[in-house]
Each structure stands twice: as C-alpha cells, then as structure tokens.
Amino acid sequence: MASPEIEALTQALAKLPGLGPRSARRAVLHLLKKREAALGPLLSALMAVEERLSTCSICGNIDTTNPCGVCADPRRDARALCVVEEVADLWALDRSRLFPGRFHVLGGRLSALEGVRPEDLAIDSLVRRIAEGGIDEVVLAMNATLEGQTTAHYIIERIERFPVRITQLAHGLPVGGELDYLDEGTLAQALRARRPVG
Amino acid sequence: MASPEIEALTQALAKLPGLGPRSARRAVLHLLKKREAALGPLLSALMAVEERLSTCSICGNIDTTNPCGVCADPRRDARALCVVEEVADLWALDRSRLFPGRFHVLGGRLSALEGVRPEDLAIDSLVRRIAEGGIDEVVLAMNATLEGQTTAHYIIERIERFPVRITQLAHGLPVGGELDYLDEGTLAQALRARRPVG
Ligand SMILES: [Zn+2]
Ligand SMILES: [Zn+2]
C-alpha cells in the first residue's frame, strides 16, 4: 500500500545485487527516516555519478572521467597491460594494488553457447593498443573457466606476432571461480605466480 | 582508486541496512554498467521520493503525500486505531492486510535508559485523536519488550478515561515456533497467558 513513488524506489533498490524485496523495503524505510543523513547523500552521489559517467575510450573501464583514473594516472607503468573480461575484474585487481600497470576490458568472454564472437569483444582495440608499441608485457587475466581460457587462447593467437611477453594468471584460481569474488590473498598468489604462455 | 563521485556513491550505499562495503561496491558496479536499466530508474525514484517526502500530520507515517495513503484511504475503518512504536511497524502491519483500521506512530518507546520520556513520543497527539471521538477500539501494538510494555501501560493510563475498547496484541509462541528454540522471556509470557481450552 506504499505510494507509487515509494514503490518505484523499493523496486529499483530490490534489483541491486545483494538486495532482495525484503531488504529493499528496509533500505527504503531507512532512507525515508534519515532524509538528511541518508537519502540526501545518496541522491547527490547518484546525480554526480550519472552526470559524469562514461566508458574509458582507452581501456573500457567505467569512471566519471574519460580517460579513466587508471589510464590518466602517470604513476602507472604503461609498459604492462592486464587484459580482463569485465570492469568488475579491473576494479578487483585495482583494489588489490598488486598490479602496477594499465588495463584492457574485453567486455565479456567468447561463448559459443551465448553467441559471443571475437567482434563482440574489445579485441581489435586490444590488438591496436599492442601494435602501437610501448608495451612489454600483456597479462591475460581471464577467469579460470572454459570460456575464459578459450578467450585467452584466442587472444594469444592474435597477439603472439608482437614483441611482447604474454603471461597468464597462475592457475591457483579455483576452477570455475570468478575474479571479482576472490579474496585478495588468492589474487595476490595468482598474480605473483603468473607465467609466460604462447 | 575509484573517483571521488563513485567513492561517495559506494559509501552512501554501504550505509544502507543489509549492504556492507563489499556488496555496495557490487551494487555500484551494477548501476554503472546498467545506466539506463538501473541507475536511471533509481535516480528518478529517489528524486520523486525526496521531492514529495513528508511525515503524515495525522498518524506520523512517512509517505509522499500528507495525509498519508493510509489516513486518506476512505475504505479504512476510522473507528479502529492501531498504535505502533515505529513507521516500520506500521508498514509491517499494513503489508499483512490484517488490520482494517488506521494507525498512530509513537516514534519510539519510553526508555529510562535512553532518556525517552512521554513528551518525546507522539502520545499527546494520540490522546487528542481519541478525545475527538469516533474511535471505538485502540489496539496497542507495541513490541513485546520491557520498554514496549512500559509504553503500553503508560498509554493505557492516559486513555482509559475515554469510552474506547483498549486491546493489545497477544503475546506467546510465534506460529511454527518450537519450544526449545524460544528465549525464556517468550516462554514465560506464553505460560503466564495460558488459557483454558476444550
Ligand atoms: Zn581507462
Ligand atoms: Zn497518516
């Protein structure tokens, strides 16, 4: 019996990962009761993000600037490039502060089942970045899934003609595990033990 | 290493009940990736709610209209009034569709420990509503806690001079509850309120 506006807010929140209908209702109630302390800040933050949101034209990261904060950071080692499936993976690796280089987001993984072909991913732009030179090492950080590994092999075929060292995250990753769910220790281990391929 | 705007959004979401820092990050990523399908609707819903949000001047409910949807609903039985501690309790009872009357939100419960006195709660306005007449039954739906019951007793003292029937939610075993999982307080209450059967 909530008003249409409150109902719409509850439904928008209920669609967020980690929130169901029940916790969305509790979150809405919290927002309504704490108008100044909770609703206001959330609204301002959402407006600021919505206004500035863009996809980085270099790496595919999502940020409030373009180029993104990672690509624009001069302290980053431009000679090391880490290729990930999703923005979430970039964020997870970036949070770990273990990789000093830059990133390239594919936007998914090859999948015969889901009909995802090479041209559906940011693979051509990856090849162009490598062809431009200045990159010594390409770290393939695909998920340890069949599709992730198929994608890695396809990329190796596309880039092995360039004078770069191609490495891959060590398979200390649990089979079927997805990067952005892993704890930092596992990530650190996998990154430290990365090995050359191709 | 997220931008200040994305960091602010993550922190605003992390403060919602049911979301921690980790799930807030995942929620933010979801919003950024689904700008049209998730971020947009959430932003519109928040703006609409923020613009219209008000506390009902009759019952204390929070809604996007004043009087609130419950108070303005002509199908509601104006002769039955249910007194609750918090807006959350009103919503829970309203969702259950079990109570056909209207509500009165106290805004808390009497507490010597937390220094909550009668004048800190919407008790005077409750007495006025009852004094105005037209109400046959007042249902006290305080929590089954010491403070809830203290509040109920205080309200009974204040309103027993009026020609209304005063009732209280039954206390006892929750439906489906197993005896050996219940706390002692609930058991004691259920035993004390035992009634003849057969
Ligand atoms: Zn970038
Ligand atoms: Zn109302």
mmCIF file of C-alpha atoms and ligand atoms in Angstrom:
data_model
loop_
_atom_site.group_PDB
_atom_site.id
_atom_site.type_symbol
_atom_site.label_atom_id
_atom_site.label_comp_id
_atom_site.label_asym_id
_atom_site.label_seq_id
_atom_site.Cartn_x
_atom_site.Cartn_y
_atom_site.Cartn_z
ATOM 1 C CA MET A 1 0.000 0.000 0.000
ATOM 2 C CA ALA A 2 3.033 2.262 -0.376
ATOM 3 C CA SER A 3 2.695 5.269 -2.678
ATOM 4 C CA PRO A 4 3.724 4.820 -6.329
ATOM 5 C CA GLU A 5 6.926 6.819 -5.723
ATOM 6 C CA ILE A 6 7.950 4.723 -2.705
ATOM 7 C CA GLU A 7 7.006 1.542 -4.554
ATOM 8 C CA ALA A 8 9.184 2.572 -7.525
ATOM 9 C CA LEU A 9 12.112 3.288 -5.208
ATOM 10 C CA THR A 10 11.693 -0.069 -3.471
ATOM 11 C CA GLN A 11 11.666 -1.890 -6.795
ATOM 12 C CA ALA A 12 14.711 -0.020 -8.097
ATOM 13 C CA LEU A 13 16.653 -0.945 -4.968
ATOM 14 C CA ALA A 14 15.403 -4.537 -4.967
ATOM 15 C CA LYS A 15 17.073 -5.042 -8.347
ATOM 16 C CA LEU A 16 20.540 -4.293 -6.979
ATOM 17 C CA PRO A 17 22.711 -7.364 -6.448
ATOM 18 C CA GLY A 18 22.677 -8.304 -2.772
ATOM 19 C CA LEU A 19 19.305 -6.711 -2.063
ATOM 20 C CA GLY A 20 16.011 -8.583 -2.284
ATOM 21 C CA PRO A 21 12.485 -7.206 -1.889
ATOM 22 C CA ARG A 22 12.652 -7.509 1.890
ATOM 23 C CA SER A 23 15.960 -5.735 2.409
ATOM 24 C CA ALA A 24 14.987 -3.147 -0.214
ATOM 25 C CA ARG A 25 11.961 -2.257 1.913
ATOM 26 C CA ARG A 26 14.177 -1.879 4.958
ATOM 27 C CA ALA A 27 16.610 0.246 2.970
ATOM 28 C CA VAL A 28 13.780 2.492 1.733
ATOM 29 C CA LEU A 29 12.456 2.940 5.244
ATOM 30 C CA HIS A 30 15.957 3.845 6.391
ATOM 31 C CA LEU A 31 16.226 6.416 3.587
ATOM 32 C CA LEU A 32 12.844 7.928 4.387
ATOM 33 C CA LYS A 33 13.584 8.184 8.081
ATOM 34 C CA LYS A 34 17.062 9.624 7.531
ATOM 35 C CA ARG A 35 16.261 12.180 4.886
ATOM 36 C CA GLU A 36 19.256 14.419 5.651
ATOM 37 C CA ALA A 37 21.773 11.747 6.626
ATOM 38 C CA ALA A 38 20.986 9.011 4.117
ATOM 39 C CA LEU A 39 18.563 9.984 1.342
ATOM 40 C CA GLY A 40 20.244 13.326 0.599
ATOM 41 C CA PRO A 41 23.802 11.993 0.274
ATOM 42 C CA LEU A 42 22.682 9.021 -1.815
ATOM 43 C CA LEU A 43 20.723 11.265 -4.152
ATOM 44 C CA SER A 44 23.623 13.731 -4.568
ATOM 45 C CA ALA A 45 26.097 10.916 -5.171
ATOM 46 C CA LEU A 46 23.856 9.283 -7.765
ATOM 47 C CA MET A 47 23.312 12.585 -9.569
ATOM 48 C CA ALA A 48 27.045 13.340 -9.636
ATOM 49 C CA VAL A 49 27.859 9.892 -10.981
ATOM 50 C CA GLU A 50 25.031 9.896 -13.512
ATOM 51 C CA GLU A 51 26.124 13.275 -14.853
ATOM 52 C CA ARG A 52 29.770 12.310 -15.371
ATOM 53 C CA LEU A 53 29.567 8.596 -16.109
ATOM 54 C CA SER A 54 31.493 7.439 -19.127
ATOM 55 C CA THR A 55 33.269 4.451 -20.598
ATOM 56 C CA CYS A 56 37.019 4.999 -20.952
ATOM 57 C CA SER A 57 37.847 5.236 -24.645
ATOM 58 C CA ILE A 58 41.256 3.685 -23.978
ATOM 59 C CA CYS A 59 40.638 0.723 -21.693
ATOM 60 C CA GLY A 60 36.865 0.270 -21.387
ATOM 61 C CA ASN A 61 36.759 0.999 -17.653
ATOM 62 C CA ILE A 62 33.686 2.828 -16.354
ATOM 63 C CA ASP A 63 34.510 6.026 -14.498
ATOM 64 C CA THR A 64 33.458 9.627 -14.030
ATOM 65 C CA THR A 65 36.283 10.830 -16.289
ATOM 66 C CA ASN A 66 37.450 9.836 -19.772
ATOM 67 C CA PRO A 67 40.224 8.703 -19.917
ATOM 68 C CA CYS A 68 39.534 6.902 -16.666
ATOM 69 C CA GLY A 69 41.508 7.445 -13.458
ATOM 70 C CA VAL A 70 43.694 4.410 -14.123
ATOM 71 C CA CYS A 71 44.614 5.411 -17.683
ATOM 72 C CA ALA A 72 45.218 9.027 -16.629
ATOM 73 C CA ASP A 73 47.465 8.093 -13.696
ATOM 74 C CA PRO A 74 51.073 8.933 -14.702
ATOM 75 C CA ARG A 75 52.478 6.696 -11.956
ATOM 76 C CA ARG A 76 51.062 3.646 -13.710
ATOM 77 C CA ASP A 77 53.514 1.520 -15.654
ATOM 78 C CA ALA A 78 52.384 1.939 -19.257
ATOM 79 C CA ARG A 79 54.539 -0.992 -20.341
ATOM 80 C CA ALA A 80 52.420 -3.575 -18.528
ATOM 81 C CA LEU A 81 48.882 -4.243 -19.737
ATOM 82 C CA CYS A 82 46.433 -6.508 -17.943
ATOM 83 C CA VAL A 83 43.519 -7.859 -20.009
ATOM 84 C CA VAL A 84 40.327 -8.637 -18.084
ATOM 85 C CA GLU A 85 36.878 -9.811 -19.042
ATOM 86 C CA GLU A 86 34.817 -7.294 -17.123
ATOM 87 C CA VAL A 87 35.049 -3.899 -15.431
ATOM 88 C CA ALA A 88 34.421 -5.725 -12.145
ATOM 89 C CA ASP A 89 37.678 -7.643 -12.682
ATOM 90 C CA LEU A 90 39.580 -4.415 -13.328
ATOM 91 C CA TRP A 91 38.202 -2.998 -10.095
ATOM 92 C CA ALA A 92 39.097 -6.101 -8.120
ATOM 93 C CA LEU A 93 42.687 -6.102 -9.410
ATOM 94 C CA ASP A 94 42.977 -2.353 -8.967
ATOM 95 C CA ARG A 95 41.744 -2.571 -5.358
ATOM 96 C CA SER A 96 44.386 -5.189 -4.606
ATOM 97 C CA ARG A 97 47.071 -2.647 -5.655
ATOM 98 C CA LEU A 98 49.141 -5.601 -6.820
ATOM 99 C CA PHE A 99 49.328 -4.748 -10.496
ATOM 100 C CA PRO A 100 51.205 -1.519 -11.302
ATOM 101 C CA GLY A 101 50.268 -1.338 -14.974
ATOM 102 C CA ARG A 102 47.192 -0.486 -17.007
ATOM 103 C CA PHE A 103 44.167 -2.490 -18.089
ATOM 104 C CA HIS A 104 42.085 -3.517 -21.047
ATOM 105 C CA VAL A 105 38.474 -4.560 -20.558
ATOM 106 C CA LEU A 106 37.158 -7.045 -23.117
ATOM 107 C CA GLY A 107 33.539 -6.644 -22.110
ATOM 108 C CA GLY A 108 32.902 -10.362 -21.790
ATOM 109 C CA ARG A 109 34.277 -13.682 -22.935
ATOM 110 C CA LEU A 110 33.954 -15.772 -26.088
ATOM 111 C CA SER A 111 30.989 -18.113 -25.830
ATOM 112 C CA ALA A 112 29.597 -20.378 -28.482
ATOM 113 C CA LEU A 113 26.627 -21.040 -26.226
ATOM 114 C CA GLU A 114 25.744 -17.388 -25.774
ATOM 115 C CA GLY A 115 26.798 -16.451 -29.300
ATOM 116 C CA VAL A 116 29.612 -14.126 -28.208
ATOM 117 C CA ARG A 117 32.123 -13.798 -31.045
ATOM 118 C CA PRO A 118 35.519 -12.041 -31.175
ATOM 119 C CA GLU A 119 33.952 -8.983 -32.814
ATOM 120 C CA ASP A 120 31.585 -8.640 -29.851
ATOM 121 C CA LEU A 121 34.540 -8.087 -27.515
ATOM 122 C CA ALA A 122 37.127 -5.281 -27.390
ATOM 123 C CA ILE A 123 39.775 -7.478 -29.001
ATOM 124 C CA ASP A 124 40.520 -5.381 -32.110
ATOM 125 C CA SER A 125 41.183 -2.365 -29.908
ATOM 126 C CA LEU A 126 43.452 -4.514 -27.716
ATOM 127 C CA VAL A 127 45.462 -5.570 -30.769
ATOM 128 C CA ARG A 128 45.705 -1.907 -31.851
ATOM 129 C CA ARG A 129 46.976 -0.858 -28.405
ATOM 130 C CA ILE A 130 49.671 -3.526 -28.559
ATOM 131 C CA ALA A 131 50.538 -2.756 -32.201
ATOM 132 C CA GLU A 132 51.134 0.892 -31.270
ATOM 133 C CA GLY A 133 54.107 -0.275 -29.206
ATOM 134 C CA GLY A 134 55.413 0.748 -25.791
ATOM 135 C CA ILE A 135 54.002 -2.366 -24.131
ATOM 136 C CA ASP A 136 56.425 -5.025 -22.853
ATOM 137 C CA GLU A 137 54.077 -7.421 -21.114
ATOM 138 C CA VAL A 138 50.479 -8.430 -21.632
ATOM 139 C CA VAL A 139 48.943 -10.208 -18.635
ATOM 140 C CA LEU A 140 45.915 -12.303 -19.549
ATOM 141 C CA ALA A 141 43.641 -12.259 -16.501
ATOM 142 C CA MET A 142 40.645 -14.123 -17.828
ATOM 143 C CA ASN A 143 38.520 -16.162 -15.449
ATOM 144 C CA ALA A 144 39.600 -19.765 -14.873
ATOM 145 C CA THR A 145 36.563 -21.020 -16.742
ATOM 146 C CA LEU A 146 36.376 -22.845 -20.037
ATOM 147 C CA GLU A 147 35.144 -19.704 -21.768
ATOM 148 C CA GLY A 148 37.752 -17.520 -20.092
ATOM 149 C CA GLN A 149 40.525 -19.836 -21.228
ATOM 150 C CA THR A 150 39.116 -20.090 -24.746
ATOM 151 C CA THR A 151 39.184 -16.295 -24.867
ATOM 152 C CA ALA A 152 42.786 -16.237 -23.614
ATOM 153 C CA HIS A 153 43.871 -18.713 -26.303
ATOM 154 C CA TYR A 154 42.154 -16.712 -28.997
ATOM 155 C CA ILE A 155 43.898 -13.521 -27.820
ATOM 156 C CA ILE A 156 47.282 -15.304 -27.737
ATOM 157 C CA GLU A 157 46.796 -16.244 -31.389
ATOM 158 C CA ARG A 158 46.001 -12.646 -32.240
ATOM 159 C CA ILE A 159 48.934 -11.031 -30.405
ATOM 160 C CA GLU A 160 51.794 -13.541 -30.409
ATOM 161 C CA ARG A 161 53.277 -11.901 -33.504
ATOM 162 C CA PHE A 162 54.072 -8.768 -31.459
ATOM 163 C CA PRO A 163 57.309 -8.423 -29.463
ATOM 164 C CA VAL A 164 55.588 -8.591 -26.070
ATOM 165 C CA ARG A 165 55.828 -11.069 -23.252
ATOM 166 C CA ILE A 166 52.452 -12.731 -22.816
ATOM 167 C CA THR A 167 51.710 -14.052 -19.363
ATOM 168 C CA GLN A 168 48.676 -15.521 -17.738
ATOM 169 C CA LEU A 169 47.448 -15.559 -14.144
ATOM 170 C CA ALA A 170 48.628 -18.731 -12.452
ATOM 171 C CA HIS A 171 46.037 -21.412 -12.125
ATOM 172 C CA GLY A 172 45.901 -21.186 -8.420
ATOM 173 C CA LEU A 173 42.479 -19.788 -9.143
ATOM 174 C CA PRO A 174 39.782 -22.187 -8.056
ATOM 175 C CA VAL A 175 38.296 -23.837 -11.140
ATOM 176 C CA GLY A 176 35.084 -22.062 -12.072
ATOM 177 C CA GLY A 177 35.986 -19.162 -9.814
ATOM 178 C CA GLU A 178 35.241 -15.630 -10.903
ATOM 179 C CA LEU A 179 37.816 -12.927 -10.280
ATOM 180 C CA ASP A 180 35.700 -10.359 -8.532
ATOM 181 C CA TYR A 181 34.565 -12.846 -5.911
ATOM 182 C CA LEU A 182 38.087 -13.831 -4.903
ATOM 183 C CA ASP A 183 39.828 -12.684 -1.758
ATOM 184 C CA GLU A 184 42.944 -10.576 -2.106
ATOM 185 C CA GLY A 185 45.289 -13.338 -0.950
ATOM 186 C CA THR A 186 44.228 -15.657 -3.739
ATOM 187 C CA LEU A 187 44.501 -12.848 -6.237
ATOM 188 C CA ALA A 188 47.981 -11.942 -4.984
ATOM 189 C CA GLN A 189 49.108 -15.557 -5.237
ATOM 190 C CA ALA A 190 47.772 -15.962 -8.744
ATOM 191 C CA LEU A 191 49.338 -12.710 -9.890
ATOM 192 C CA ARG A 192 52.709 -13.431 -8.309
ATOM 193 C CA ALA A 193 52.908 -16.834 -9.995
ATOM 194 C CA ARG A 194 51.824 -15.660 -13.426
ATOM 195 C CA ARG A 195 53.683 -17.497 -16.152
ATOM 196 C CA PRO A 196 54.547 -16.911 -19.786
ATOM 197 C CA VAL A 197 52.288 -18.518 -22.355
ATOM 198 C CA GLY A 198 52.219 -18.733 -26.105
ATOM 199 C CA MET B 1 41.263 4.179 -6.634
ATOM 200 C CA ALA B 2 37.671 4.938 -7.665
ATOM 201 C CA SER B 3 36.836 8.543 -8.486
ATOM 202 C CA PRO B 4 35.504 10.746 -5.655
ATOM 203 C CA GLU B 5 31.985 10.565 -7.119
ATOM 204 C CA ILE B 6 31.994 6.773 -7.339
ATOM 205 C CA GLU B 7 33.545 6.542 -3.878
ATOM 206 C CA ALA B 8 30.803 8.789 -2.449
ATOM 207 C CA LEU B 9 28.121 6.640 -4.082
ATOM 208 C CA THR B 10 29.704 3.461 -2.720
ATOM 209 C CA GLN B 11 29.796 4.898 0.790
ATOM 210 C CA ALA B 12 26.210 6.151 0.616
ATOM 211 C CA LEU B 13 25.035 2.682 -0.441
ATOM 212 C CA ALA B 14 27.240 0.912 2.109
ATOM 213 C CA LYS B 15 25.337 2.710 4.895
ATOM 214 C CA LEU B 16 22.022 1.147 3.910
ATOM 215 C CA PRO B 17 20.890 -1.677 6.175
ATOM 216 C CA GLY B 18 21.670 -5.007 4.538
ATOM 217 C CA LEU B 19 24.530 -3.658 2.410
ATOM 218 C CA GLY B 20 28.168 -3.684 3.529
ATOM 219 C CA PRO B 21 31.205 -2.188 1.768
ATOM 220 C CA ARG B 22 31.625 -5.258 -0.439
ATOM 221 C CA SER B 23 28.050 -5.538 -1.631
ATOM 222 C CA ALA B 24 27.888 -1.756 -2.029
ATOM 223 C CA ARG B 25 30.794 -1.959 -4.479
ATOM 224 C CA ARG B 26 28.994 -4.660 -6.431
ATOM 225 C CA ALA B 27 25.801 -2.596 -6.402
ATOM 226 C CA VAL B 28 27.664 0.475 -7.690
ATOM 227 C CA LEU B 29 29.257 -1.524 -10.467
ATOM 228 C CA HIS B 30 25.840 -2.849 -11.411
ATOM 229 C CA LEU B 31 24.464 0.707 -11.519
ATOM 230 C CA LEU B 32 27.375 1.962 -13.638
ATOM 231 C CA LYS B 33 27.088 -0.896 -16.081
ATOM 232 C CA LYS B 34 23.309 -0.613 -16.364
ATOM 233 C CA ARG B 35 22.992 3.131 -16.700
ATOM 234 C CA GLU B 36 19.615 3.036 -18.474
ATOM 235 C CA ALA B 37 18.128 0.000 -16.763
ATOM 236 C CA ALA B 38 19.308 0.521 -13.182
ATOM 237 C CA LEU B 39 20.956 3.860 -12.471
ATOM 238 C CA GLY B 40 18.340 5.931 -14.280
ATOM 239 C CA PRO B 41 15.278 4.389 -12.608
ATOM 240 C CA LEU B 42 16.905 4.516 -9.168
ATOM 241 C CA LEU B 43 17.822 8.165 -9.614
ATOM 242 C CA SER B 44 14.312 9.125 -10.816
ATOM 243 C CA ALA B 45 12.680 7.212 -7.986
ATOM 244 C CA LEU B 46 14.915 8.841 -5.381
ATOM 245 C CA MET B 47 14.255 12.315 -6.798
ATOM 246 C CA ALA B 48 10.499 11.757 -6.832
ATOM 247 C CA VAL B 49 10.506 10.490 -3.258
ATOM 248 C CA GLU B 50 12.848 13.205 -1.992
ATOM 249 C CA GLU B 51 10.677 15.893 -3.532
ATOM 250 C CA ARG B 52 7.415 14.688 -2.019
ATOM 251 C CA LEU B 53 8.548 13.082 1.221
ATOM 252 C CA SER B 54 6.604 14.125 4.302
ATOM 253 C CA THR B 55 5.547 12.945 7.712
ATOM 254 C CA CYS B 56 1.786 12.457 7.985
ATOM 255 C CA SER B 57 0.402 15.166 10.265
ATOM 256 C CA ILE B 58 -2.348 12.787 11.425
ATOM 257 C CA CYS B 59 -0.609 9.483 12.146
ATOM 258 C CA GLY B 60 3.163 10.073 11.841
ATOM 259 C CA ASN B 61 3.591 7.693 8.887
ATOM 260 C CA ILE B 62 6.191 8.676 6.286
ATOM 261 C CA ASP B 63 4.779 8.940 2.773
ATOM 262 C CA THR B 64 4.859 11.017 -0.382
ATOM 263 C CA THR B 65 1.512 12.596 0.500
ATOM 264 C CA ASN B 66 0.171 14.324 3.619
ATOM 265 C CA PRO B 67 -2.159 12.978 4.920
ATOM 266 C CA CYS B 68 -0.536 9.648 4.121
ATOM 267 C CA GLY B 69 -2.080 6.987 1.899
ATOM 268 C CA VAL B 70 -3.451 5.063 4.882
ATOM 269 C CA CYS B 71 -5.106 8.084 6.517
ATOM 270 C CA ALA B 72 -6.521 9.266 3.175
ATOM 271 C CA ASP B 73 -7.987 5.864 2.261
ATOM 272 C CA PRO B 74 -11.774 6.097 2.689
ATOM 273 C CA ARG B 75 -12.102 2.293 2.793
ATOM 274 C CA ARG B 76 -10.174 2.203 6.070
ATOM 275 C CA ASP B 77 -12.237 1.722 9.226
ATOM 276 C CA ALA B 78 -11.775 5.032 11.077
ATOM 277 C CA ARG B 79 -13.189 3.517 14.262
ATOM 278 C CA ALA B 80 -10.210 1.226 14.821
ATOM 279 C CA LEU B 81 -6.840 2.740 15.666
ATOM 280 C CA CYS B 82 -3.631 0.722 15.955
ATOM 281 C CA VAL B 83 -0.791 2.315 17.954
ATOM 282 C CA VAL B 84 2.740 1.311 16.941
ATOM 283 C CA GLU B 85 6.223 2.320 18.013
ATOM 284 C CA GLU B 86 7.779 2.928 14.615
ATOM 285 C CA VAL B 87 6.885 3.576 10.986
ATOM 286 C CA ALA B 88 8.442 0.181 10.206
ATOM 287 C CA ASP B 89 5.795 -1.468 12.424
ATOM 288 C CA LEU B 90 3.019 0.386 10.595
ATOM 289 C CA TRP B 91 4.399 -0.827 7.272
ATOM 290 C CA ALA B 92 4.696 -4.411 8.501
ATOM 291 C CA LEU B 93 1.099 -4.449 9.775
ATOM 292 C CA ASP B 94 -0.145 -2.655 6.679
ATOM 293 C CA ARG B 95 1.556 -5.183 4.405
ATOM 294 C CA SER B 96 -0.079 -8.025 6.293
ATOM 295 C CA ARG B 97 -3.505 -6.544 5.365
ATOM 296 C CA LEU B 98 -4.825 -7.970 8.614
ATOM 297 C CA PHE B 99 -5.785 -4.704 10.261
ATOM 298 C CA PRO B 100 -8.559 -2.742 8.527
ATOM 299 C CA GLY B 101 -8.247 0.458 10.598
ATOM 300 C CA ARG B 102 -5.850 3.358 10.860
ATOM 301 C CA PHE B 103 -2.579 3.850 12.702
ATOM 302 C CA HIS B 104 -0.752 6.083 15.116
ATOM 303 C CA VAL B 105 3.042 6.106 15.176
ATOM 304 C CA LEU B 106 4.599 6.976 18.532
ATOM 305 C CA GLY B 107 8.085 7.459 17.123
ATOM 306 C CA GLY B 108 9.743 5.211 19.689
ATOM 307 C CA ARG B 109 9.167 3.761 23.129
ATOM 308 C CA LEU B 110 9.569 5.024 26.698
ATOM 309 C CA SER B 111 13.054 4.274 27.962
ATOM 310 C CA ALA B 112 14.632 5.367 31.217
ATOM 311 C CA LEU B 113 17.969 4.102 29.945
ATOM 312 C CA GLU B 114 17.873 6.142 26.749
ATOM 313 C CA GLY B 115 16.113 9.089 28.391
ATOM 314 C CA VAL B 116 12.965 8.805 26.268
ATOM 315 C CA ARG B 117 10.068 10.448 28.107
ATOM 316 C CA PRO B 118 6.336 10.635 27.257
ATOM 317 C CA GLU B 119 6.774 14.123 25.774
ATOM 318 C CA ASP B 120 9.360 12.726 23.348
ATOM 319 C CA LEU B 121 6.730 10.454 21.811
ATOM 320 C CA ALA B 122 3.532 11.247 19.887
ATOM 321 C CA ILE B 123 1.379 10.441 22.912
ATOM 322 C CA ASP B 124 -0.357 13.825 23.386
ATOM 323 C CA SER B 125 -1.476 13.727 19.759
ATOM 324 C CA LEU B 126 -2.748 10.173 20.286
ATOM 325 C CA VAL B 127 -4.809 11.313 23.282
ATOM 326 C CA ARG B 128 -6.198 14.191 21.209
ATOM 327 C CA ARG B 129 -7.196 11.848 18.371
ATOM 328 C CA ILE B 130 -9.063 9.644 20.822
ATOM 329 C CA ALA B 131 -10.626 12.618 22.652
ATOM 330 C CA GLU B 132 -12.060 13.888 19.368
ATOM 331 C CA GLY B 133 -14.267 10.787 19.287
ATOM 332 C CA GLY B 134 -15.274 8.429 16.501
ATOM 333 C CA ILE B 135 -12.871 5.728 17.643
ATOM 334 C CA ASP B 136 -14.263 2.525 19.148
ATOM 335 C CA GLU B 137 -11.120 0.442 19.594
ATOM 336 C CA VAL B 138 -7.481 1.250 20.252
ATOM 337 C CA VAL B 139 -5.111 -1.654 19.541
ATOM 338 C CA LEU B 140 -1.798 -1.324 21.334
ATOM 339 C CA ALA B 141 0.785 -2.979 19.085
ATOM 340 C CA MET B 142 3.947 -2.204 20.994
ATOM 341 C CA ASN B 143 6.841 -4.626 20.840
ATOM 342 C CA ALA B 144 6.835 -7.453 23.390
ATOM 343 C CA THR B 145 9.796 -5.885 25.171
ATOM 344 C CA LEU B 146 10.044 -4.380 28.626
ATOM 345 C CA GLU B 147 10.118 -0.884 27.135
ATOM 346 C CA GLY B 148 7.293 -1.632 24.721
ATOM 347 C CA GLN B 149 5.124 -2.888 27.538
ATOM 348 C CA THR B 150 6.024 0.053 29.794
ATOM 349 C CA THR B 151 4.910 2.324 26.955
ATOM 350 C CA ALA B 152 1.667 0.379 26.558
ATOM 351 C CA HIS B 153 0.891 0.655 30.272
ATOM 352 C CA TYR B 154 1.569 4.376 30.247
ATOM 353 C CA ILE B 155 -0.765 4.836 27.271
ATOM 354 C CA ILE B 156 -3.482 2.774 28.953
ATOM 355 C CA GLU B 157 -3.332 5.147 31.952
ATOM 356 C CA ARG B 158 -3.672 8.131 29.658
ATOM 357 C CA ILE B 159 -6.616 6.866 27.614
ATOM 358 C CA GLU B 160 -8.647 4.601 29.886
ATOM 359 C CA ARG B 161 -10.958 7.501 30.776
ATOM 360 C CA PHE B 162 -12.263 7.541 27.191
ATOM 361 C CA PRO B 163 -15.147 5.313 26.055
ATOM 362 C CA VAL B 164 -12.940 3.105 23.817
ATOM 363 C CA ARG B 165 -12.116 -0.558 23.941
ATOM 364 C CA ILE B 166 -8.360 -0.937 24.539
ATOM 365 C CA THR B 167 -6.787 -4.155 23.292
ATOM 366 C CA GLN B 168 -3.267 -5.417 22.930
ATOM 367 C CA LEU B 169 -1.598 -7.861 20.548
ATOM 368 C CA ALA B 170 -1.488 -11.316 22.081
ATOM 369 C CA HIS B 171 1.904 -12.442 23.314
ATOM 370 C CA GLY B 172 3.060 -16.022 23.158
ATOM 371 C CA LEU B 173 4.551 -18.630 20.942
ATOM 372 C CA PRO B 174 5.161 -17.476 17.393
ATOM 373 C CA VAL B 175 3.280 -19.653 14.917
ATOM 374 C CA GLY B 176 5.557 -22.508 13.921
ATOM 375 C CA GLY B 177 7.903 -21.750 16.803
ATOM 376 C CA GLU B 178 9.475 -24.653 18.612
ATOM 377 C CA LEU B 179 9.559 -24.519 22.364
ATOM 378 C CA ASP B 180 13.217 -25.337 22.794
ATOM 379 C CA TYR B 181 14.302 -22.614 20.400
ATOM 380 C CA LEU B 182 12.422 -19.850 22.184
ATOM 381 C CA ASP B 183 14.017 -17.449 24.604
ATOM 382 C CA GLU B 184 12.917 -17.614 28.230
ATOM 383 C CA GLY B 185 11.022 -14.341 28.099
ATOM 384 C CA THR B 186 8.729 -15.563 25.333
ATOM 385 C CA LEU B 187 8.238 -18.884 27.116
ATOM 386 C CA ALA B 188 7.415 -17.146 30.404
ATOM 387 C CA GLN B 189 4.940 -14.843 28.660
ATOM 388 C CA ALA B 190 3.286 -17.717 26.824
ATOM 389 C CA LEU B 191 2.968 -19.681 30.047
ATOM 390 C CA ARG B 192 1.634 -16.709 32.000
ATOM 391 C CA ALA B 193 -1.002 -16.002 29.344
ATOM 392 C CA ARG B 194 -2.078 -19.623 29.025
ATOM 393 C CA ARG B 195 -5.804 -20.020 28.505
ATOM 394 C CA PRO B 196 -8.339 -22.776 29.035
ATOM 395 C CA VAL B 197 -9.123 -24.946 26.041
ATOM 396 C CA GLY B 198 -11.613 -27.667 25.384
HETATM 397 ZN ZN ZN C 1 40.948 3.728 -18.938
HETATM 398 ZN ZN ZN C 2 -1.293 9.081 8.135
#
